[in-house]
PDB file of C-alpha atoms in Angstrom:
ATOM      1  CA  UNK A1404     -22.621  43.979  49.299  1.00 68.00           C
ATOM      2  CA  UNK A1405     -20.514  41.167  48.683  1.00 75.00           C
ATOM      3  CA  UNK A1406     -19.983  38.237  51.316  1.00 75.00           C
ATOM      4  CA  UNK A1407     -16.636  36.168  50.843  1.00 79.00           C
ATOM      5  CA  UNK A1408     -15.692  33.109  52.310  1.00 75.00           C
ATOM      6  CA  UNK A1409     -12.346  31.628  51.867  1.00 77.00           C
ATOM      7  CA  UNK A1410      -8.444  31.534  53.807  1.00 81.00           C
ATOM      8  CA  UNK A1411      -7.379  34.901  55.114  1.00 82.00           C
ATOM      9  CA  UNK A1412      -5.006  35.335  53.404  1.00 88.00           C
ATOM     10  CA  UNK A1413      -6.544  34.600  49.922  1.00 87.00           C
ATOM     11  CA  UNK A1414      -9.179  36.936  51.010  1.00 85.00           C
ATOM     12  CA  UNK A1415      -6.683  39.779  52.138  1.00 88.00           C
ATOM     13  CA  UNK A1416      -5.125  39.398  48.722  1.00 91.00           C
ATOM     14  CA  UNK A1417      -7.967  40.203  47.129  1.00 88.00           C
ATOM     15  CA  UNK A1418      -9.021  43.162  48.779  1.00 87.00           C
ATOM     16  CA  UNK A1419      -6.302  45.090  48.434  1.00 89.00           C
ATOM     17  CA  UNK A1420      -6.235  44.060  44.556  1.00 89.00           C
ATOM     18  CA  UNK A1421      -9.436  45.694  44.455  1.00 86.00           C
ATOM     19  CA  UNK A1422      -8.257  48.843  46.247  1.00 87.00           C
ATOM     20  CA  UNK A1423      -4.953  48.861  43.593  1.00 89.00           C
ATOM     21  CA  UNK A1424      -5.995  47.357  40.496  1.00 90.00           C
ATOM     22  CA  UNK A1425      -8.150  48.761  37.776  1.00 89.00           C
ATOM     23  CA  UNK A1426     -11.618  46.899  38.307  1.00 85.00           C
ATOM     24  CA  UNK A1427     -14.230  49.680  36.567  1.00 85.00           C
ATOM     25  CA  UNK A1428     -14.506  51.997  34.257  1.00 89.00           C
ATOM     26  CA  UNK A1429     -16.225  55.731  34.869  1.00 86.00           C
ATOM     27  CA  UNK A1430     -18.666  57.698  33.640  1.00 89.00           C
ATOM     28  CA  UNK A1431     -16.058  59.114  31.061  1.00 92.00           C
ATOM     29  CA  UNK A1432     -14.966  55.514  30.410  1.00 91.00           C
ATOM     30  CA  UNK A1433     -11.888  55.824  32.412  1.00 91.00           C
ATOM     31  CA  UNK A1434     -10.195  53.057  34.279  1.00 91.00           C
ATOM     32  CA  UNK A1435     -11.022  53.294  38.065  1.00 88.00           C
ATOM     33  CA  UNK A1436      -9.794  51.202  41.399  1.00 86.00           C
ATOM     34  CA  UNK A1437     -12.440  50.305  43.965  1.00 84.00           C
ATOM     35  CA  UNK A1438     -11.568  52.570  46.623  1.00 82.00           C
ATOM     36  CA  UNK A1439     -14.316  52.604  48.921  1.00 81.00           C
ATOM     37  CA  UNK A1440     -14.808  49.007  49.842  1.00 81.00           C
ATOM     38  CA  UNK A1441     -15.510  48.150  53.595  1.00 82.00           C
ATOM     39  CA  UNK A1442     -14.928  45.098  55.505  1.00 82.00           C
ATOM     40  CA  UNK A1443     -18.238  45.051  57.344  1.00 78.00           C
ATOM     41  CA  UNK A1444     -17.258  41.923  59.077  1.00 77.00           C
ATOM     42  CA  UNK A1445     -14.491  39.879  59.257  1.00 78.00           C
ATOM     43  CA  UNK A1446     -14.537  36.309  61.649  1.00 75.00           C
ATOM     44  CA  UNK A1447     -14.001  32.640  61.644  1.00 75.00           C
ATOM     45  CA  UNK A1448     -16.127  29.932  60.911  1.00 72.00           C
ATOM     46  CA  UNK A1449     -15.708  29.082  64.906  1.00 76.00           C
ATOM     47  CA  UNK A1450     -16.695  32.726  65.634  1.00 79.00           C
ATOM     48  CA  UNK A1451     -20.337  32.791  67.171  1.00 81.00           C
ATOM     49  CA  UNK A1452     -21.725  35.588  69.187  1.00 80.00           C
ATOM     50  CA  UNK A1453     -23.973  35.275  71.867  1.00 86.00           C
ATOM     51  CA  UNK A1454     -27.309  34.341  70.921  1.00 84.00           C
ATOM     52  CA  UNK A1455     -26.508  33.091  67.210  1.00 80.00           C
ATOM     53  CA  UNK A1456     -25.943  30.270  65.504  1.00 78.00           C
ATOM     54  CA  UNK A1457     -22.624  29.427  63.743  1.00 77.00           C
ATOM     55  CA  UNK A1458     -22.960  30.381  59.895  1.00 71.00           C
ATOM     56  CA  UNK A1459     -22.941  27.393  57.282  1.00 72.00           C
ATOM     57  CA  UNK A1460     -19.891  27.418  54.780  1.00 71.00           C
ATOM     58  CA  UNK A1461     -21.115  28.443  51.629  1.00 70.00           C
ATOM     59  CA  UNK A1462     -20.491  27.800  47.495  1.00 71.00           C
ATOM     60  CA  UNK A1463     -20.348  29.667  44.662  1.00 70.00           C
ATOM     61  CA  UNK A1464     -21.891  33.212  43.542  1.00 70.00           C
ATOM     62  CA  UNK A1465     -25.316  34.842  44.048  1.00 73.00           C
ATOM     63  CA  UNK A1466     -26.195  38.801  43.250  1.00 77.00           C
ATOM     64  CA  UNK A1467     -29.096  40.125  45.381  1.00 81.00           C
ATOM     65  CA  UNK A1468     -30.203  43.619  45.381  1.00 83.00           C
ATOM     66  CA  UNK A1469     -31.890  45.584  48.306  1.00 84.00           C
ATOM     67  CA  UNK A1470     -32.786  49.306  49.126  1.00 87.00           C
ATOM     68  CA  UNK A1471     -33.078  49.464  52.949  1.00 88.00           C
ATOM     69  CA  UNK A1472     -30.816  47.942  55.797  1.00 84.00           C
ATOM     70  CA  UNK A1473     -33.549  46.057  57.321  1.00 87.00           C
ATOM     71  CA  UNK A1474     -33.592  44.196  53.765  1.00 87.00           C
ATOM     72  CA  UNK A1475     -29.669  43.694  54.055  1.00 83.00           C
ATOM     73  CA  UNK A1476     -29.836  41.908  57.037  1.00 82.00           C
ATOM     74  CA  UNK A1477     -32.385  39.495  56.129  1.00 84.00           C
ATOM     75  CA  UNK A1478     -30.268  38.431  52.986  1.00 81.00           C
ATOM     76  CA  UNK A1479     -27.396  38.219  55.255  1.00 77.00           C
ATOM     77  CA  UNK A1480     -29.600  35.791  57.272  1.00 77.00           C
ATOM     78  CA  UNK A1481     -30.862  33.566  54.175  1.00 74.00           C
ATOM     79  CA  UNK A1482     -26.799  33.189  53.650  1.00 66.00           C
TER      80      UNK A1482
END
């Protein structure tokens, strides 16, 4: 899971970099594209839905790992 934040554009860009450029390498240590990203989500910083509160801007990096959705979504919350 990776969360972005940044100008559409800019964040458009590098998608489909990711989709077209060689990011990996296999098994076999061949050069391989990301292929199967997913947006999940995709809104503004005015975008709130019902019942939630608007989501701070956020800095820099940070690498969590997680083995069930329920643990997803409350890393997704901490953000």
């Amino acid at each position: 899971l990776l969360c972005l934040s940044g100008e559409a554009g800019a964040l458009a860009a590098f998608t489909q970099r990711l989709r077209t450029e060689y990011v990996d390498v296999d098994a076999q240590g061949n050069k391989c594209r990301e292929r199967k990203c997913q947006v999940l989500c995709s809104r503004g910083p005015e975008d709130v839905k019902p019942g939630e509160e608007a989501v701070p801007a956020f800095h820099g990096f940070r690498e969590d790992e997680y083995d069930a959705p329920e643990a997803m979504e409350a890393l997704l919350a901490e953000l």
